[in-house]
């Protein structure tokens, strides 16, 4: 090997440069034919300090390795005060690029000029440096061992692995510095110069046929509105790199989290709120790590792909394989009715992907692609035709005229009380629904699984006809008053419930299936015939948007009927809330905290145009937040599907990147204890894609040291005392206020509600608020069950007559 290599030394410190020069001097006779130096200092190579024990040990080992070869290198050392200056100095010397290469780069950022430099900024500096070399056609080694950056020893608020360099702390001992500089050179020499698999200028970005096929399909289907998520592993690491390159070129968000489960939560949130599909990549053996959120994704018909590394079935008990003589994950996927393809033959890659694309369009949930390493390593797909197949977009089901008529008659001439609960709607569909409801006098409610499906506020003003929440938990007092007379459900012929765009699951009302069947007229609009409820009196199979468009053109509600309906809505709103929401006790009750926060948010929405997206975790406090806080748009609820504690908290990670508004997350201490801390992943995502300085992320952990929903069930329904099974031990969190990764991260404990401080915290841009809110446990209000609404605090009606109790022996 006879080449000319440049060493770059970026420093303003003569001692640092002299230490490196002494290393070169010691290696000159054994390795270098010629050494030239271009620096700001005249450093004689002979005038160096005596070597110490650390350096001597490293030098002896290095010499033995060098003498085993016959390499001769011409070395050109370039010193400059900055990376751009180094590029200019290199360019001033014209050399043959076939034999001259830019090799090792030593960057000294230990001085005060670079003291506050963030890891991500250094990564960007080095990317720009090597890009500038390529622009000037200077061939360089860009390997894991080719760049080292020295920084000062200082306490850091976080530690993160650099992407484009080796991080070193500048040692105080000159002997250790010289030993470290020699070790860095020898690593570069062995792994880059001597390594026959590496050539200078080799910087081909990783490619993948699977990434190209899936990426091109989603670009076409979504107009480049999809997200990439991954949790790394050895078999999928190259595929992830290829997908990352593709995503970077196309502006696709790349999201990470602390577990595979967190990725499933992010995919769920992005689909529920924005109909944004996800590509989720995980390694072998991790298919079960999605928890019940996988079932939620299927229930929500969330489109996307989950790519799992897998082994060949013929391999005897392969490491981490889910397909073995004893187990077969494909059986689990079939049992859960999850669409999948298994790819173990590279020659079948394209046909297999085409099967996956067709399954995607069937909208049965995320499509799993189980692929062996041989398939994952395919660099480019061989096209089976001149062009890739063009799969037609699936058509939306339109309403049938014969089944549309009963629904039109119900709205145009039906009872004086109509209440409609939508499922997940697109924003344009939601606005069409609000318009129709206003013209027809229909009361609107949301649910704990789709909070804000109809927001309380539109364009800064209260939404007409909105009565609150109807669900098994958290139903609003106004909704109760609307549907009941003197503590009983109103007569069947006087009112009707309309469910739009979702199955009528148990969670969406506090009424039993028998009561829904006997005591309500039920109309349902759903796009899948198999999801029609057995107790639905009117069933319309259609896409919600198509159904509303058809209804709008046929709307003809008499003015007097509309007036009666609007009067019923107004009467239902005229009532009293529970007293707990008015008393500032210590600890605060959930009723008081969320009632006070709700009033603040309402003022901010109506006076300042405040806009936010809410995330609501499973538990009493999540229910309280859904029920009592205003909403400007659809939020994400962990109650959807399996009601998994911690899902909404984990989904904050994905929405921190994709959500267009402020984020407000509400999680109880029980839910928070189930899942990992999201702050490190939140900040790592900010390092990679940049912090969102245009908005604020606020995470409220509601801490009352108990699993409150179960507590209320035991105490209020069964009249039992609490027990250890409901207890949660919380350790106080130290308060802090510091800058990290481009955000202002503020940790606070809230014992009393301070309106001005809360307003300031929510309105300060570029801030992450981590609030621990200390609350009491209580069983009053918040619609936790129908048993609550007749309590003395609600004062909905006169005291009921006492029940007769039989006593033995009397």
PDB file of N, CA and C in Angstrom, residues 652-717:
ATOM      1  N   UNK A 652     -47.452  10.097  23.326  1.00  0.00           N
ATOM      2  CA  UNK A 652     -46.941  11.469  23.318  1.00  0.00           C
ATOM      3  C   UNK A 652     -45.661  11.574  22.489  1.00  0.00           C
ATOM      4  N   UNK A 653     -44.862  10.519  22.493  1.00  0.00           N
ATOM      5  CA  UNK A 653     -43.598  10.525  21.745  1.00  0.00           C
ATOM      6  C   UNK A 653     -43.819  10.790  20.269  1.00  0.00           C
ATOM      7  N   UNK A 654     -44.745  10.052  19.658  1.00  0.00           N
ATOM      8  CA  UNK A 654     -44.985  10.204  18.225  1.00  0.00           C
ATOM      9  C   UNK A 654     -45.631  11.549  17.920  1.00  0.00           C
ATOM     10  N   UNK A 655     -46.619  11.934  18.715  1.00  0.00           N
ATOM     11  CA  UNK A 655     -47.333  13.174  18.424  1.00  0.00           C
ATOM     12  C   UNK A 655     -46.474  14.407  18.670  1.00  0.00           C
ATOM     13  N   UNK A 656     -45.434  14.275  19.494  1.00  0.00           N
ATOM     14  CA  UNK A 656     -44.522  15.403  19.679  1.00  0.00           C
ATOM     15  C   UNK A 656     -43.873  15.815  18.365  1.00  0.00           C
ATOM     16  N   UNK A 657     -43.801  14.895  17.423  1.00  0.00           N
ATOM     17  CA  UNK A 657     -43.221  15.200  16.108  1.00  0.00           C
ATOM     18  C   UNK A 657     -44.279  15.494  15.055  1.00  0.00           C
ATOM     19  N   UNK A 658     -45.419  14.807  15.089  1.00  0.00           N
ATOM     20  CA  UNK A 658     -46.391  14.907  14.000  1.00  0.00           C
ATOM     21  C   UNK A 658     -47.567  15.827  14.288  1.00  0.00           C
ATOM     22  N   UNK A 659     -47.825  16.127  15.568  1.00  0.00           N
ATOM     23  CA  UNK A 659     -48.988  16.944  15.917  1.00  0.00           C
ATOM     24  C   UNK A 659     -48.756  18.408  15.559  1.00  0.00           C
ATOM     25  N   UNK A 660     -49.735  19.104  14.975  1.00  0.00           N
ATOM     26  CA  UNK A 660     -49.543  20.511  14.586  1.00  0.00           C
ATOM     27  C   UNK A 660     -49.785  21.511  15.701  1.00  0.00           C
ATOM     28  N   UNK A 661     -50.200  21.062  16.900  1.00  0.00           N
ATOM     29  CA  UNK A 661     -50.582  21.984  17.967  1.00  0.00           C
ATOM     30  C   UNK A 661     -49.804  21.691  19.235  1.00  0.00           C
ATOM     31  N   UNK A 662     -50.087  22.469  20.279  1.00  0.00           N
ATOM     32  CA  UNK A 662     -49.616  22.130  21.619  1.00  0.00           C
ATOM     33  C   UNK A 662     -50.158  20.753  22.011  1.00  0.00           C
ATOM     34  N   UNK A 663     -49.415  20.069  22.878  1.00  0.00           N
ATOM     35  CA  UNK A 663     -49.839  18.764  23.386  1.00  0.00           C
ATOM     36  C   UNK A 663     -50.088  18.857  24.885  1.00  0.00           C
ATOM     37  N   UNK A 664     -51.206  18.313  25.333  1.00  0.00           N
ATOM     38  CA  UNK A 664     -51.504  18.187  26.756  1.00  0.00           C
ATOM     39  C   UNK A 664     -51.806  16.718  27.030  1.00  0.00           C
ATOM     40  N   UNK A 665     -50.933  16.063  27.802  1.00  0.00           N
ATOM     41  CA  UNK A 665     -51.087  14.654  28.111  1.00  0.00           C
ATOM     42  C   UNK A 665     -51.475  14.488  29.571  1.00  0.00           C
ATOM     43  N   UNK A 666     -52.477  13.618  29.823  1.00  0.00           N
ATOM     44  CA  UNK A 666     -52.957  13.397  31.182  1.00  0.00           C
ATOM     45  C   UNK A 666     -52.877  11.899  31.492  1.00  0.00           C
ATOM     46  N   UNK A 667     -52.046  11.549  32.472  1.00  0.00           N
ATOM     47  CA  UNK A 667     -51.861  10.149  32.853  1.00  0.00           C
ATOM     48  C   UNK A 667     -51.879  10.038  34.370  1.00  0.00           C
ATOM     49  N   UNK A 668     -52.565   9.047  34.876  1.00  0.00           N
ATOM     50  CA  UNK A 668     -52.552   8.802  36.306  1.00  0.00           C
ATOM     51  C   UNK A 668     -51.243   8.173  36.750  1.00  0.00           C
ATOM     52  N   UNK A 669     -50.997   8.200  38.060  1.00  0.00           N
ATOM     53  CA  UNK A 669     -49.739   7.632  38.551  1.00  0.00           C
ATOM     54  C   UNK A 669     -49.683   6.128  38.335  1.00  0.00           C
ATOM     55  N   UNK A 670     -50.829   5.446  38.335  1.00  0.00           N
ATOM     56  CA  UNK A 670     -50.827   4.020  38.051  1.00  0.00           C
ATOM     57  C   UNK A 670     -50.422   3.724  36.620  1.00  0.00           C
ATOM     58  N   UNK A 671     -50.966   4.484  35.656  1.00  0.00           N
ATOM     59  CA  UNK A 671     -50.603   4.299  34.245  1.00  0.00           C
ATOM     60  C   UNK A 671     -49.149   4.643  34.014  1.00  0.00           C
ATOM     61  N   UNK A 672     -48.691   5.718  34.627  1.00  0.00           N
ATOM     62  CA  UNK A 672     -47.299   6.146  34.438  1.00  0.00           C
ATOM     63  C   UNK A 672     -46.324   5.083  34.953  1.00  0.00           C
ATOM     64  N   UNK A 673     -46.698   4.397  36.034  1.00  0.00           N
ATOM     65  CA  UNK A 673     -45.792   3.406  36.618  1.00  0.00           C
ATOM     66  C   UNK A 673     -45.657   2.146  35.759  1.00  0.00           C
ATOM     67  N   UNK A 674     -46.557   1.950  34.821  1.00  0.00           N
ATOM     68  CA  UNK A 674     -46.536   0.732  34.007  1.00  0.00           C
ATOM     69  C   UNK A 674     -45.552   0.788  32.853  1.00  0.00           C
ATOM     70  N   UNK A 675     -45.145   1.983  32.432  1.00  0.00           N
ATOM     71  CA  UNK A 675     -44.381   2.127  31.190  1.00  0.00           C
ATOM     72  C   UNK A 675     -43.115   2.940  31.458  1.00  0.00           C
ATOM     73  N   UNK A 676     -42.124   2.874  30.556  1.00  0.00           N
ATOM     74  CA  UNK A 676     -40.872   3.615  30.780  1.00  0.00           C
ATOM     75  C   UNK A 676     -41.050   5.119  30.634  1.00  0.00           C
ATOM     76  N   UNK A 677     -40.083   5.842  31.144  1.00  0.00           N
ATOM     77  CA  UNK A 677     -40.036   7.297  31.029  1.00  0.00           C
ATOM     78  C   UNK A 677     -39.836   7.678  29.564  1.00  0.00           C
ATOM     79  N   UNK A 678     -40.665   8.596  29.050  1.00  0.00           N
ATOM     80  CA  UNK A 678     -40.550   8.967  27.638  1.00  0.00           C
ATOM     81  C   UNK A 678     -39.601  10.144  27.408  1.00  0.00           C
ATOM     82  N   UNK A 679     -39.168  10.838  28.464  1.00  0.00           N
ATOM     83  CA  UNK A 679     -38.362  12.036  28.249  1.00  0.00           C
ATOM     84  C   UNK A 679     -37.078  11.759  27.475  1.00  0.00           C
ATOM     85  N   UNK A 680     -36.286  10.697  27.791  1.00  0.00           N
ATOM     86  CA  UNK A 680     -35.074  10.480  26.987  1.00  0.00           C
ATOM     87  C   UNK A 680     -35.364  10.290  25.505  1.00  0.00           C
ATOM     88  N   UNK A 681     -36.380   9.518  25.168  1.00  0.00           N
ATOM     89  CA  UNK A 681     -36.716   9.317  23.756  1.00  0.00           C
ATOM     90  C   UNK A 681     -37.256  10.590  23.130  1.00  0.00           C
ATOM     91  N   UNK A 682     -38.003  11.345  23.885  1.00  0.00           N
ATOM     92  CA  UNK A 682     -38.529  12.628  23.397  1.00  0.00           C
ATOM     93  C   UNK A 682     -37.386  13.565  23.011  1.00  0.00           C
ATOM     94  N   UNK A 683     -36.351  13.615  23.843  1.00  0.00           N
ATOM     95  CA  UNK A 683     -35.211  14.485  23.561  1.00  0.00           C
ATOM     96  C   UNK A 683     -34.333  13.919  22.449  1.00  0.00           C
ATOM     97  N   UNK A 684     -34.204  12.588  22.371  1.00  0.00           N
ATOM     98  CA  UNK A 684     -33.413  11.997  21.285  1.00  0.00           C
ATOM     99  C   UNK A 684     -34.059  12.269  19.939  1.00  0.00           C
ATOM    100  N   UNK A 685     -35.377  12.172  19.871  1.00  0.00           N
ATOM    101  CA  UNK A 685     -36.071  12.520  18.630  1.00  0.00           C
ATOM    102  C   UNK A 685     -35.836  13.981  18.266  1.00  0.00           C
ATOM    103  N   UNK A 686     -35.782  14.838  19.288  1.00  0.00           N
ATOM    104  CA  UNK A 686     -35.515  16.261  19.023  1.00  0.00           C
ATOM    105  C   UNK A 686     -34.097  16.465  18.506  1.00  0.00           C
ATOM    106  N   UNK A 687     -33.134  15.693  19.033  1.00  0.00           N
ATOM    107  CA  UNK A 687     -31.763  15.799  18.530  1.00  0.00           C
ATOM    108  C   UNK A 687     -31.687  15.436  17.049  1.00  0.00           C
ATOM    109  N   UNK A 688     -32.468  14.441  16.638  1.00  0.00           N
ATOM    110  CA  UNK A 688     -32.385  13.938  15.273  1.00  0.00           C
ATOM    111  C   UNK A 688     -33.144  14.790  14.286  1.00  0.00           C
ATOM    112  N   UNK A 689     -34.334  15.235  14.666  1.00  0.00           N
ATOM    113  CA  UNK A 689     -35.180  15.964  13.721  1.00  0.00           C
ATOM    114  C   UNK A 689     -35.366  17.432  14.086  1.00  0.00           C
ATOM    115  N   UNK A 690     -34.788  17.858  15.206  1.00  0.00           N
ATOM    116  CA  UNK A 690     -34.917  19.248  15.627  1.00  0.00           C
ATOM    117  C   UNK A 690     -36.096  19.431  16.562  1.00  0.00           C
ATOM    118  N   UNK A 691     -35.958  20.261  17.594  1.00  0.00           N
ATOM    119  CA  UNK A 691     -37.062  20.495  18.528  1.00  0.00           C
ATOM    120  C   UNK A 691     -38.157  21.327  17.874  1.00  0.00           C
ATOM    121  N   UNK A 692     -39.376  21.130  18.324  1.00  0.00           N
ATOM    122  CA  UNK A 692     -40.503  21.928  17.838  1.00  0.00           C
ATOM    123  C   UNK A 692     -40.625  23.157  18.736  1.00  0.00           C
ATOM    124  N   UNK A 693     -39.940  24.213  18.357  1.00  0.00           N
ATOM    125  CA  UNK A 693     -39.905  25.416  19.188  1.00  0.00           C
ATOM    126  C   UNK A 693     -41.171  26.261  19.061  1.00  0.00           C
ATOM    127  N   UNK A 694     -42.075  25.854  18.155  1.00  0.00           N
ATOM    128  CA  UNK A 694     -43.266  26.658  17.900  1.00  0.00           C
ATOM    129  C   UNK A 694     -44.430  26.269  18.800  1.00  0.00           C
ATOM    130  N   UNK A 695     -44.219  25.350  19.712  1.00  0.00           N
ATOM    131  CA  UNK A 695     -45.331  24.933  20.571  1.00  0.00           C
ATOM    132  C   UNK A 695     -44.808  24.359  21.877  1.00  0.00           C
ATOM    133  N   UNK A 696     -45.727  23.894  22.730  1.00  0.00           N
ATOM    134  CA  UNK A 696     -45.395  23.443  24.075  1.00  0.00           C
ATOM    135  C   UNK A 696     -45.950  22.043  24.296  1.00  0.00           C
ATOM    136  N   UNK A 697     -45.175  21.217  24.974  1.00  0.00           N
ATOM    137  CA  UNK A 697     -45.605  19.873  25.349  1.00  0.00           C
ATOM    138  C   UNK A 697     -45.762  19.857  26.869  1.00  0.00           C
ATOM    139  N   UNK A 698     -46.951  19.534  27.346  1.00  0.00           N
ATOM    140  CA  UNK A 698     -47.218  19.508  28.790  1.00  0.00           C
ATOM    141  C   UNK A 698     -47.734  18.136  29.174  1.00  0.00           C
ATOM    142  N   UNK A 699     -47.036  17.491  30.108  1.00  0.00           N
ATOM    143  CA  UNK A 699     -47.399  16.155  30.565  1.00  0.00           C
ATOM    144  C   UNK A 699     -47.811  16.254  32.033  1.00  0.00           C
ATOM    145  N   UNK A 700     -49.065  15.933  32.308  1.00  0.00           N
ATOM    146  CA  UNK A 700     -49.596  15.972  33.666  1.00  0.00           C
ATOM    147  C   UNK A 700     -49.685  14.545  34.199  1.00  0.00           C
ATOM    148  N   UNK A 701     -48.925  14.252  35.247  1.00  0.00           N
ATOM    149  CA  UNK A 701     -49.056  12.972  35.933  1.00  0.00           C
ATOM    150  C   UNK A 701     -49.880  13.230  37.191  1.00  0.00           C
ATOM    151  N   UNK A 702     -51.089  12.687  37.216  1.00  0.00           N
ATOM    152  CA  UNK A 702     -52.028  12.939  38.305  1.00  0.00           C
ATOM    153  C   UNK A 702     -51.787  11.906  39.396  1.00  0.00           C
ATOM    154  N   UNK A 703     -51.322  12.376  40.533  1.00  0.00           N
ATOM    155  CA  UNK A 703     -50.795  11.493  41.569  1.00  0.00           C
ATOM    156  C   UNK A 703     -51.685  11.513  42.809  1.00  0.00           C
ATOM    157  N   UNK A 704     -52.409  10.418  43.023  1.00  0.00           N
ATOM    158  CA  UNK A 704     -53.162  10.287  44.273  1.00  0.00           C
ATOM    159  C   UNK A 704     -52.858   8.968  44.977  1.00  0.00           C
ATOM    160  N   UNK A 705     -51.768   8.311  44.544  1.00  0.00           N
ATOM    161  CA  UNK A 705     -51.246   7.112  45.205  1.00  0.00           C
ATOM    162  C   UNK A 705     -52.234   5.954  45.221  1.00  0.00           C
ATOM    163  N   UNK A 706     -53.058   5.891  44.196  1.00  0.00           N
ATOM    164  CA  UNK A 706     -53.992   4.771  44.136  1.00  0.00           C
ATOM    165  C   UNK A 706     -54.541   4.569  42.743  1.00  0.00           C
ATOM    166  N   UNK A 707     -55.046   3.376  42.495  1.00  0.00           N
ATOM    167  CA  UNK A 707     -55.738   3.078  41.236  1.00  0.00           C
ATOM    168  C   UNK A 707     -57.201   3.472  41.433  1.00  0.00           C
ATOM    169  N   UNK A 708     -57.504   4.715  41.070  1.00  0.00           N
ATOM    170  CA  UNK A 708     -58.732   5.363  41.523  1.00  0.00           C
ATOM    171  C   UNK A 708     -59.997   4.751  40.964  1.00  0.00           C
ATOM    172  N   UNK A 709     -59.984   4.343  39.693  1.00  0.00           N
ATOM    173  CA  UNK A 709     -61.201   3.796  39.115  1.00  0.00           C
ATOM    174  C   UNK A 709     -61.623   2.517  39.841  1.00  0.00           C
ATOM    175  N   UNK A 710     -60.653   1.674  40.166  1.00  0.00           N
ATOM    176  CA  UNK A 710     -60.973   0.449  40.905  1.00  0.00           C
ATOM    177  C   UNK A 710     -61.391   0.791  42.331  1.00  0.00           C
ATOM    178  N   UNK A 711     -60.716   1.777  42.910  1.00  0.00           N
ATOM    179  CA  UNK A 711     -61.097   2.228  44.248  1.00  0.00           C
ATOM    180  C   UNK A 711     -62.559   2.657  44.289  1.00  0.00           C
ATOM    181  N   UNK A 712     -62.969   3.464  43.306  1.00  0.00           N
ATOM    182  CA  UNK A 712     -64.351   3.947  43.274  1.00  0.00           C
ATOM    183  C   UNK A 712     -65.332   2.791  43.089  1.00  0.00           C
ATOM    184  N   UNK A 713     -64.957   1.823  42.274  1.00  0.00           N
ATOM    185  CA  UNK A 713     -65.836   0.663  42.078  1.00  0.00           C
ATOM    186  C   UNK A 713     -66.032  -0.084  43.392  1.00  0.00           C
ATOM    187  N   UNK A 714     -64.945  -0.301  44.139  1.00  0.00           N
ATOM    188  CA  UNK A 714     -65.052  -1.010  45.405  1.00  0.00           C
ATOM    189  C   UNK A 714     -65.848  -0.201  46.435  1.00  0.00           C
ATOM    190  N   UNK A 715     -65.557   1.085  46.520  1.00  0.00           N
ATOM    191  CA  UNK A 715     -66.129   1.899  47.589  1.00  0.00           C
ATOM    192  C   UNK A 715     -67.550   2.370  47.280  1.00  0.00           C
ATOM    193  N   UNK A 716     -67.817   2.731  46.034  1.00  0.00           N
ATOM    194  CA  UNK A 716     -69.103   3.359  45.714  1.00  0.00           C
ATOM    195  C   UNK A 716     -70.139   2.357  45.205  1.00  0.00           C
ATOM    196  N   UNK A 717     -69.661   1.280  44.557  1.00  0.00           N
ATOM    197  CA  UNK A 717     -70.598   0.306  44.010  1.00  0.00           C
ATOM    198  C   UNK A 717     -70.764  -0.882  44.944  1.00  0.00           C
TER     199      UNK A 717
END
